[in-house]
Short mmCIF file of C-alpha atoms and ligand atoms in Angstrom, two decimals:
data_model
loop_
_atom_site.label_atom_id
_atom_site.label_comp_id
_atom_site.label_asym_id
_atom_site.label_seq_id
_atom_site.Cartn_x
_atom_site.Cartn_y
_atom_site.Cartn_z
CA UNK A 870 128.04 62.37 116.68
CA UNK A 871 129.13 59.13 115.47
CA UNK A 872 130.83 56.25 117.59
CA UNK A 873 133.49 53.88 116.57
CA UNK A 874 132.12 50.47 117.49
CA UNK A 875 130.22 48.92 120.39
CA UNK A 876 133.19 47.38 121.83
CA UNK A 877 132.66 47.72 125.83
CA UNK A 878 136.49 49.18 125.86
CA UNK A 879 134.95 52.32 124.05
CA UNK A 880 132.71 53.02 126.82
CA UNK A 881 135.27 53.13 129.32
CA UNK A 882 137.30 55.47 127.19
CA UNK A 883 134.34 57.63 127.31
CA UNK A 884 134.19 57.49 130.74
CA UNK A 885 138.19 58.22 131.14
CA UNK A 886 137.59 60.94 128.82
CA UNK A 887 134.24 62.58 131.11
CA UNK A 888 135.41 65.63 132.86
CA UNK A 889 132.16 65.46 135.19
CA UNK A 890 133.30 61.91 136.26
CA UNK A 891 134.18 62.85 140.10
CA UNK A 892 130.79 63.75 140.46
CA UNK A 893 129.43 60.05 140.69
CA UNK A 894 131.39 60.27 144.04
CA UNK A 895 128.74 62.78 145.41
CA UNK A 896 126.04 59.92 145.90
CA UNK A 897 125.11 56.86 147.36
CA UNK A 898 126.11 54.13 145.00
CA UNK A 899 126.64 50.88 147.00
CA UNK A 900 125.27 47.88 144.53
CA UNK A 901 127.90 47.33 141.67
CA UNK A 902 125.42 44.76 140.66
CA UNK A 903 122.87 47.58 139.63
CA UNK A 904 122.39 50.39 136.68
CA UNK A 905 120.08 52.98 137.73
CA UNK A 906 118.58 54.44 134.98
CA UNK A 907 115.38 56.14 136.67
CA UNK A 908 117.08 59.68 137.65
CA UNK A 909 114.31 61.40 135.74
CA UNK A 910 111.77 59.75 138.20
CA UNK A 911 113.37 59.86 141.85
CA UNK A 912 117.64 60.81 141.45
CA UNK A 913 119.81 59.42 143.58
CA UNK A 914 120.55 59.88 147.15
CA UNK A 915 123.56 62.53 147.33
CA UNK A 916 125.76 61.96 150.16
CA UNK A 917 126.11 65.16 151.50
CA UNK A 918 122.14 65.18 152.11
CA UNK A 919 122.81 62.55 154.74
CA UNK A 920 125.01 64.49 157.19
CA UNK A 921 123.18 67.67 156.24
CA UNK A 922 119.72 65.87 157.29
CA UNK A 923 121.25 64.69 160.28
CA UNK A 924 122.24 68.25 161.14
CA UNK A 925 118.83 69.55 160.33
CA UNK A 926 116.85 66.54 162.62
CA UNK A 927 119.26 66.58 165.24
CA UNK A 928 120.48 69.82 165.80
CA UNK A 929 118.25 72.44 163.99
CA UNK A 930 115.10 70.81 164.95
CA UNK A 931 116.08 68.83 168.20
CA UNK A 932 117.75 71.56 169.74
CA UNK A 933 116.50 74.87 168.59
CA UNK A 934 112.82 73.70 168.45
CA UNK A 935 110.88 76.78 167.26
CA UNK A 936 113.31 79.35 167.13
CA UNK A 937 114.80 77.51 164.42
CA UNK A 938 112.34 79.20 162.20
CA UNK A 939 114.09 82.30 163.06
CA UNK A 940 117.26 80.58 162.25
CA UNK A 941 116.79 81.22 158.99
CA UNK A 942 114.14 78.15 157.96
CA UNK A 943 111.06 80.58 157.20
CA UNK A 944 113.28 81.94 154.25
CA UNK A 945 114.12 78.57 152.57
CA UNK A 946 111.40 78.61 150.16
CA UNK A 947 112.69 81.96 148.55
CA UNK A 948 116.59 81.00 149.20
CA UNK A 949 116.16 77.44 147.96
CA UNK A 950 114.59 79.50 144.76
CA UNK A 951 117.45 81.78 144.37
CA UNK A 952 119.71 78.39 143.76
CA UNK A 953 117.21 77.14 141.19
CA UNK A 954 117.07 80.47 139.34
CA UNK A 955 120.84 79.87 138.65
CA UNK A 956 119.54 76.37 136.47
CA UNK A 957 117.09 78.02 134.65
CA UNK A 958 118.07 81.57 133.82
CA UNK A 959 115.93 83.37 136.50
CA UNK A 960 116.54 86.48 138.71
CA UNK A 961 117.10 85.20 142.63
CA UNK A 962 113.43 86.71 143.62
CA UNK A 963 111.24 85.08 140.52
CA UNK A 964 111.47 81.35 142.32
CA UNK A 965 109.54 79.98 145.07
CA UNK A 966 109.86 76.81 146.51
CA UNK A 967 106.27 74.98 147.20
CA UNK A 968 104.22 72.16 147.26
CA UNK A 969 103.51 69.83 144.64
CA UNK A 970 104.28 70.27 140.78
CA UNK A 971 100.61 69.82 140.25
CA UNK A 972 99.49 72.32 142.80
CA UNK A 973 101.88 75.29 141.64
CA UNK A 974 100.18 74.80 138.14
CA UNK A 975 96.55 74.64 139.66
CA UNK A 976 97.69 78.40 141.09
CA UNK A 977 99.63 79.47 137.97
CA UNK A 978 96.62 78.63 135.79
CA UNK A 979 94.12 79.44 137.84
CA UNK A 980 96.02 83.13 138.23
CA UNK A 981 96.35 82.95 134.27
CA UNK A 982 92.59 82.54 133.29
CA UNK A 983 91.47 85.23 135.60
CA UNK A 984 94.02 87.84 134.32
CA UNK A 985 92.34 87.29 130.89
CA UNK A 986 88.59 87.38 131.62
CA UNK A 987 87.57 88.19 128.21
CA UNK A 988 89.18 85.09 126.84
CA UNK A 989 88.38 81.41 127.28
CA UNK A 990 90.79 79.06 125.13
CA UNK A 991 93.36 76.84 127.32
CA UNK A 992 96.05 74.92 124.87
CA UNK A 993 98.19 72.22 125.56
CA UNK A 994 99.39 69.16 124.14
CA UNK A 995 98.60 65.23 123.72
CA UNK A 996 102.33 64.72 124.82
CA UNK A 997 101.80 66.33 128.07
CA UNK A 998 102.12 64.93 131.68
CA UNK A 999 98.20 63.71 132.25
CA UNK A 1000 98.52 65.47 135.72
CA UNK A 1001 98.79 68.77 133.98
CA UNK A 1002 96.00 68.21 131.77
CA UNK A 1003 93.58 67.05 134.66
CA UNK A 1004 94.61 70.09 136.74
CA UNK A 1005 93.63 71.84 133.72
CA UNK A 1006 90.52 70.38 132.85
CA UNK A 1007 89.60 70.48 136.81
CA UNK A 1008 90.15 74.27 136.60
CA UNK A 1009 87.42 74.30 133.78
CA UNK A 1010 85.15 72.71 136.03
CA UNK A 1011 85.76 74.78 139.14
CA UNK A 1012 85.74 78.00 137.04
CA UNK A 1013 81.84 77.26 135.67
CA UNK A 1014 82.89 75.14 131.99
CA UNK A 1015 83.08 78.29 130.19
CA UNK A 1016 86.64 78.02 129.24
CA UNK A 1017 87.86 74.99 126.48
CA UNK A 1018 90.83 73.02 126.53
CA UNK A 1019 92.43 72.29 123.19
CA UNK A 1020 95.21 69.61 122.85
CA UNK A 1021 98.12 70.30 120.12
CA UNK A 1022 98.23 66.71 118.29
CA UNK A 1023 101.56 65.15 117.31
CA UNK A 1024 101.55 63.35 113.75
CA UNK A 1025 103.98 60.76 115.60
CA UNK A 1026 103.51 60.29 118.84
CA UNK A 1027 107.11 62.07 119.55
CA UNK A 1028 107.23 65.36 118.55
CA UNK A 1029 104.95 68.35 117.91
CA UNK A 1030 105.38 70.75 115.08
CA UNK A 1031 105.80 74.41 115.31
CA UNK A 1032 103.08 74.50 112.58
CA UNK A 1033 100.74 72.51 114.74
CA UNK A 1034 101.14 75.01 117.80
CA UNK A 1035 100.78 77.97 115.35
CA UNK A 1036 97.65 76.56 114.47
CA UNK A 1037 96.20 76.25 118.14
CA UNK A 1038 96.85 79.67 119.43
CA UNK A 1039 94.29 82.68 118.28
CA UNK A 1040 93.25 85.61 120.07
CA UNK A 1041 90.32 83.85 121.87
CA UNK A 1042 93.62 82.15 123.88
CA UNK A 1043 94.19 82.65 127.27
CA UNK A 1044 96.92 80.23 128.75
CA UNK A 1045 99.39 78.17 126.79
CA UNK A 1046 100.64 75.14 129.28
CA UNK A 1047 103.08 73.06 128.00
CA UNK A 1048 105.76 70.52 129.31
CA UNK A 1049 109.12 71.59 127.97
CA UNK A 1050 110.49 68.30 127.91
CA UNK A 1051 107.83 65.87 127.05
CA UNK A 1052 107.89 63.00 129.93
CA UNK A 1053 108.07 59.99 127.66
CA UNK A 1054 109.33 61.12 124.17
CA UNK A 1055 111.63 63.61 125.56
CA UNK A 1056 110.39 65.63 122.74
CA UNK A 1057 111.87 69.32 123.60
CA UNK A 1058 110.15 72.86 122.53
CA UNK A 1059 111.84 75.92 121.60
CA UNK A 1060 111.02 77.74 124.73
CA UNK A 1061 112.01 80.92 123.05
CA UNK A 1062 109.99 80.82 119.78
CA UNK A 1063 106.89 79.22 121.59
CA UNK A 1064 106.41 81.71 123.82
CA UNK A 1065 107.13 84.19 121.31
CA UNK A 1066 104.39 83.02 119.64
CA UNK A 1067 101.71 82.84 122.78
CA UNK A 1068 102.54 86.35 123.10
CA UNK A 1069 101.66 87.22 119.88
CA UNK A 1070 98.44 86.34 120.44
CA UNK A 1071 98.17 88.07 123.91
CA UNK A 1072 97.84 84.91 125.88
CA UNK A 1073 100.10 84.06 128.85
CA UNK A 1074 102.69 81.42 128.76
CA UNK A 1075 103.18 78.55 131.36
CA UNK A 1076 105.82 76.06 131.10
CA UNK A 1077 106.28 72.71 133.37
CA UNK A 1078 109.86 72.26 133.83
CA UNK A 1079 109.85 68.82 135.53
CA UNK A 1080 111.80 66.82 133.28
CA UNK A 1081 114.20 69.79 132.28
CA UNK A 1082 115.32 71.44 135.37
CA UNK A 1083 118.98 69.83 136.05
CA UNK A 1084 118.83 68.09 132.51
CA UNK A 1085 118.96 70.76 130.44
CA UNK A 1086 120.07 74.20 130.22
CA UNK A 1087 116.67 76.38 130.47
CA UNK A 1088 116.65 80.34 130.04
CA UNK A 1089 113.48 81.69 131.57
CA UNK A 1090 114.27 85.19 131.23
CA UNK A 1091 115.74 85.29 128.02
CA UNK A 1092 112.80 83.78 126.70
CA UNK A 1093 110.52 86.50 128.35
CA UNK A 1094 108.61 83.39 129.83
CA UNK A 1095 105.67 84.36 131.90
CA UNK A 1096 105.19 81.75 134.40
CA UNK A 1097 106.46 77.95 135.00
CA UNK A 1098 106.51 75.35 137.42
CA UNK A 1099 109.01 72.05 138.10
CA UNK A 1100 109.46 69.10 139.95
CA UNK A 1101 112.69 68.73 142.17
CA UNK A 1102 112.85 64.90 142.87
CA UNK A 1103 113.62 63.98 139.55
CA UNK A 1104 116.97 65.67 138.22
CA UNK A 1105 117.46 68.20 141.24
CA UNK A 1106 117.89 64.66 143.34
CA UNK A 1107 115.82 66.36 146.09
CA UNK A 1108 114.07 63.35 147.66
CA UNK A 1109 110.96 61.02 147.43
CA UNK A 1110 108.31 64.16 147.10
CA UNK A 1111 110.54 66.78 147.94
CA UNK A 1112 108.36 70.10 147.09
CA UNK A 1113 108.45 71.73 143.84
CA UNK A 1114 108.90 75.15 142.27
CA UNK A 1115 107.27 77.81 141.01
CA UNK A 1116 108.65 80.95 138.72
CA UNK A 1117 106.40 84.05 138.16
CA UNK A 1118 108.53 86.73 136.18
CA UNK A 1119 109.12 89.65 138.49
CA UNK A 1120 106.79 92.56 136.68
CA UNK A 1121 103.73 89.99 137.27
CA UNK A 1122 104.11 88.99 140.50
CA UNK A 1123 101.96 91.65 141.84
CA UNK A 1124 99.63 91.77 138.93
CA UNK A 1125 98.30 88.25 139.16
CA UNK A 1126 96.25 86.67 142.02
CA UNK A 1127 97.07 83.21 143.03
CA UNK A 1128 93.69 81.24 144.11
CA UNK A 1129 94.68 79.60 147.63
CA UNK A 1130 94.72 82.68 149.96
CA UNK A 1131 96.44 81.10 153.03
CA UNK A 1132 98.47 83.29 155.36
CA UNK A 1133 102.00 82.61 154.14
CA UNK A 1134 100.46 84.42 151.00
CA UNK A 1135 99.88 87.47 152.67
CA UNK A 1136 101.51 90.59 153.36
CA UNK A 1137 102.49 89.58 156.99
CA UNK A 1138 101.46 86.22 158.04
CA UNK A 1139 102.31 87.09 161.64
CA UNK A 1140 99.96 90.04 161.80
CA UNK A 1141 97.12 87.74 161.83
CA UNK A 1142 94.62 90.31 160.27
CA UNK A 1143 91.44 89.03 159.54
CA UNK A 1144 91.55 90.02 156.10
CA UNK A 1145 93.91 88.88 153.38
CA UNK A 1146 96.20 91.50 152.24
CA UNK A 1147 98.83 89.43 149.49
CA UNK A 1148 102.04 90.09 149.54
CA UNK A 1149 103.32 92.20 146.53
CA UNK A 1150 106.43 89.97 145.77
CA UNK A 1151 106.90 85.86 144.72
CA UNK A 1152 105.62 85.12 148.62
CA UNK A 1153 101.98 85.58 146.93
CA UNK A 1154 102.53 82.29 145.93
CA UNK A 1155 103.11 80.62 149.04
CA UNK A 1156 100.13 79.35 150.97
CA UNK A 1157 101.18 77.65 154.20
CA UNK A 1158 103.72 76.37 156.00
CA UNK A 1159 106.58 74.81 154.29
CA UNK A 1160 107.47 71.03 154.71
CA UNK A 1161 111.09 71.81 156.34
CA UNK A 1162 112.80 68.75 156.37
CA UNK A 1163 111.69 67.93 152.80
CA UNK A 1164 112.46 71.67 151.73
CA UNK A 1165 116.34 71.18 153.33
CA UNK A 1166 117.11 68.27 151.54
CA UNK A 1167 116.88 70.30 148.29
CA UNK A 1168 120.07 72.83 149.52
CA UNK A 1169 123.20 70.33 149.17
CA UNK A 1170 121.44 68.30 146.28
CA UNK A 1171 120.89 71.73 144.23
CA UNK A 1172 124.57 72.82 145.32
CA UNK A 1173 125.98 69.63 143.31
CA UNK A 1174 124.06 70.58 139.74
CA UNK A 1175 124.91 74.34 140.22
CA UNK A 1176 129.29 73.30 140.98
CA UNK A 1177 128.98 70.72 137.41
CA UNK A 1178 127.34 73.80 135.65
CA UNK A 1179 124.01 73.05 133.11
CA UNK A 1180 126.23 73.66 130.25
CA UNK A 1181 128.66 70.58 131.46
CA UNK A 1182 125.77 68.26 132.13
CA UNK A 1183 124.27 69.26 128.83
CA UNK A 1184 126.91 68.28 126.93
CA UNK A 1185 127.41 65.15 128.53
CA UNK A 1186 123.67 64.33 128.24
CA UNK A 1187 123.80 65.18 124.69
CA UNK A 1188 126.92 62.79 124.45
CA UNK A 1189 125.35 59.79 126.28
CA UNK A 1190 121.79 59.49 124.67
CA UNK A 1191 123.71 59.93 121.58
CA UNK A 1192 125.85 56.88 122.58
CA UNK A 1193 122.69 55.13 123.68
CA UNK A 1194 120.77 55.48 120.45
CA UNK A 1195 123.21 54.30 118.71
CA UNK A 1196 123.69 51.26 120.48
CA UNK A 1197 120.20 50.62 120.30
CA UNK A 1198 120.42 51.22 116.51
CA UNK A 1199 123.28 48.30 116.29
CA UNK A 1200 121.53 45.89 118.96
CA UNK A 1201 117.96 46.49 119.53
CA UNK A 1202 116.28 47.71 116.57
CA UNK A 1203 116.96 44.25 114.64
CA UNK A 1204 115.38 42.40 117.44
CA UNK A 1205 112.03 44.59 117.30
CA UNK A 1206 112.92 47.91 119.29
CA UNK A 1207 111.54 51.49 117.88
CA UNK A 1208 112.84 54.58 118.81
CA UNK A 1209 110.43 56.95 120.59
CA UNK A 1210 112.41 59.85 121.26
CA UNK A 1211 113.49 62.54 118.38
CA UNK A 1212 117.13 61.81 117.05
CA UNK A 1213 118.40 65.24 116.83
CA UNK A 1214 119.84 66.20 120.18
CA UNK A 1215 118.86 69.35 119.94
CA UNK A 1216 115.30 68.99 120.33
CA UNK A 1217 115.79 66.13 122.91
CA UNK A 1218 116.12 66.35 126.82
CA UNK A 1219 118.34 63.50 128.85
CA UNK A 1220 116.33 60.76 128.38
CA UNK A 1221 115.51 58.02 125.60
CA UNK A 1222 112.37 56.01 125.36
CA UNK A 1223 112.79 52.81 123.33
CA UNK A 1224 109.45 50.86 122.29
CA UNK A 1225 108.68 47.57 121.94
CA UNK A 1226 105.57 45.21 122.20
CA UNK A 1227 106.78 43.10 124.96
CA UNK A 1228 108.23 46.52 127.09
CA UNK A 1229 106.40 45.54 130.28
CA UNK A 1230 107.66 42.16 130.36
CA UNK A 1231 111.41 43.50 129.12
CA UNK A 1232 111.25 46.24 131.95
CA UNK A 1233 110.77 43.68 134.84
CA UNK A 1234 113.51 41.31 133.65
CA UNK A 1235 115.87 44.32 133.67
CA UNK A 1236 114.72 44.86 137.19
CA UNK A 1237 113.78 41.47 139.03
CA UNK A 1238 116.44 39.37 137.37
CA UNK A 1239 118.37 37.42 140.04
CA UNK A 1240 122.16 37.77 140.54
CA UNK A 1241 124.39 37.03 138.66
CA UNK A 1242 122.65 38.99 135.60
CA UNK A 1243 123.24 42.20 136.07
CA UNK A 1244 119.80 44.34 137.53
CA UNK A 1245 118.39 47.32 135.31
CA UNK A 1246 115.80 50.25 136.66
CA UNK A 1247 114.51 52.00 133.92
CA UNK A 1248 110.76 53.32 133.82
CA UNK A 1249 107.95 51.10 131.94
CA UNK A 1250 105.73 54.43 130.65
CA UNK A 1251 102.38 52.45 128.52
CA UNK A 1252 101.75 51.21 126.37
CA UNK A 1253 105.14 50.22 125.05
CA UNK A 1254 108.11 52.34 126.31
CA UNK A 1255 111.17 51.57 128.14
CA UNK A 1256 112.25 54.73 129.22
CA UNK A 1257 116.15 55.42 130.32
CA UNK A 1258 117.11 58.45 132.27
CA UNK A 1259 120.35 59.72 131.75
CA UNK A 1260 121.47 61.68 135.06
CA UNK A 1261 124.65 62.89 133.62
CA UNK A 1262 125.96 63.59 137.37
CA UNK A 1263 126.20 59.80 137.80
CA UNK A 1264 125.14 58.00 134.75
CA UNK A 1265 128.52 56.40 132.97
CA UNK A 1266 128.91 55.31 129.42
CA UNK A 1267 130.06 51.76 130.69
CA UNK A 1268 126.54 51.21 132.34
CA UNK A 1269 124.78 52.54 129.49
CA UNK A 1270 126.65 49.77 127.43
CA UNK A 1271 125.87 47.25 130.03
CA UNK A 1272 122.26 48.45 130.10
CA UNK A 1273 121.67 47.63 126.72
CA UNK A 1274 123.60 44.91 126.12
CA UNK A 1275 121.14 42.92 128.96
CA UNK A 1276 118.57 44.47 127.12
CA UNK A 1277 119.57 42.69 124.20
CA UNK A 1278 120.19 39.24 126.10
CA UNK A 1279 116.76 39.67 127.48
CA UNK A 1280 114.95 39.55 124.07
CA UNK A 1281 117.15 37.67 122.73
CA UNK A 1282 117.17 34.74 125.12
CA UNK A 1283 113.31 35.15 125.67
CA UNK A 1284 113.89 35.61 129.14
CA UNK A 1285 111.53 38.02 129.76
CA UNK A 1286 108.59 35.21 129.02
CA UNK A 1287 109.26 34.45 132.61
CA UNK A 1288 107.83 37.28 134.07
CA UNK A 1289 103.92 38.05 134.25
CA UNK A 1290 102.17 40.73 132.56
CA UNK A 1291 100.49 41.68 135.54
CA UNK A 1292 101.04 45.46 135.92
CA UNK A 1293 102.27 46.77 139.01
CA UNK A 1294 100.96 49.92 140.68
CA UNK A 1295 104.04 51.78 140.63
CA UNK A 1296 105.33 51.30 136.94
C1 PLP B 2568 106.78 64.82 137.39
C2 PLP B 2568 106.17 65.31 136.79
C3 PLP B 2568 104.70 66.13 137.54
C4 PLP B 2568 104.85 65.64 139.10
O1 PLP B 2568 103.76 66.37 139.76
P1 PLP B 2568 103.61 66.02 141.33
O2 PLP B 2568 102.79 67.12 141.42
O3 PLP B 2568 104.97 66.18 142.03
O4 PLP B 2568 102.86 64.61 141.60
C5 PLP B 2568 104.26 66.66 137.09
N1 PLP B 2568 104.07 67.36 135.66
C6 PLP B 2568 105.30 66.71 134.95
C7 PLP B 2568 105.20 67.28 133.64
C8 PLP B 2568 106.35 65.64 135.81
O5 PLP B 2568 107.09 64.96 134.77
#
């Protein structure tokens, strides 16, 4: 994809041609001076969610009280799972909304290792989100330290070569647990190819879709994936800390055993039996009572993505990340930035990391500069990445132009030097 020039008029023109432009009106966006490029850490608030939640609190909780569970609340984890299934190519009874991503990873990774008792290899990669690696390390500790974790290396710190995946897997591998789109570099694996490699070795494949769902099309069934987990507060705009989801392929649901035998995982929670009998469907992967208000907030948010369709969102996301990289090449490469993300769109998710030795102070200047300067919210990701998340439901080409222009001004004018190198606790 090529762009004629760096003129702001081109950005305006691209916005005019954007067939998803009207979706921006679905979101609460009331500060014209703020450019939000952090939808991949916390998505924006959908307008529909405000009324929906008012109703959930005042009418459903307030008036219906305990009766509300039988009004449909009890089925929310599977009904919302069925909606998410439409975004990730799964059957409606293969996804459950429950707990946090880290906890779901724990449940499914333990289930996998118990299903492969004669193997002790666990494989992940060096680009993975640390929480995923910590969970795997903790499981190995819990299970008596007989397993070992092998991390697939990255030659450039940005991508993982297919041969490196091959080299890490053998017939002692029980589980391969990878994040589909890397949280820092946005490198995206070929899900079908890797899953096939893993199956050839007789191992189970567990994908983390946290930076994929709502950002790139995913075909879990088409890729014959065994297990997956994912986050809902990023591109799904589900609300801060909204519950995560898990996927278990239908034929595996009754075969595997997850380790947290809560009452909601049992065949009939309200029979109050003294001995645990696991449910045979996806409910086996539940644990306890769902956090209903956070759960409710997901419904209107996911509907917006279903209306937009993943195909159209991906087309816009590619165009926007290409445009961002084009502007970075023109303006930011000459002043010390390097690209921390793959150049080829087919192996890139929906965010772009730009690296600079002064990234931390540049990101503080982007966020904190007082008006009339435009404020830009990216993520800083140590050691030197400024991560810019493209949420195609609401990010505009004009915003991308303004944000990169602002980065140029901050570096050229050395504005970042006024900011402290002292790190905040959440970056
Ligand atoms: C955001 C994210 C998580 C989040 O985990 P929580 O348990 O919700 O804190 C996990 N894994 C990846 C890859 C993520 O990007």
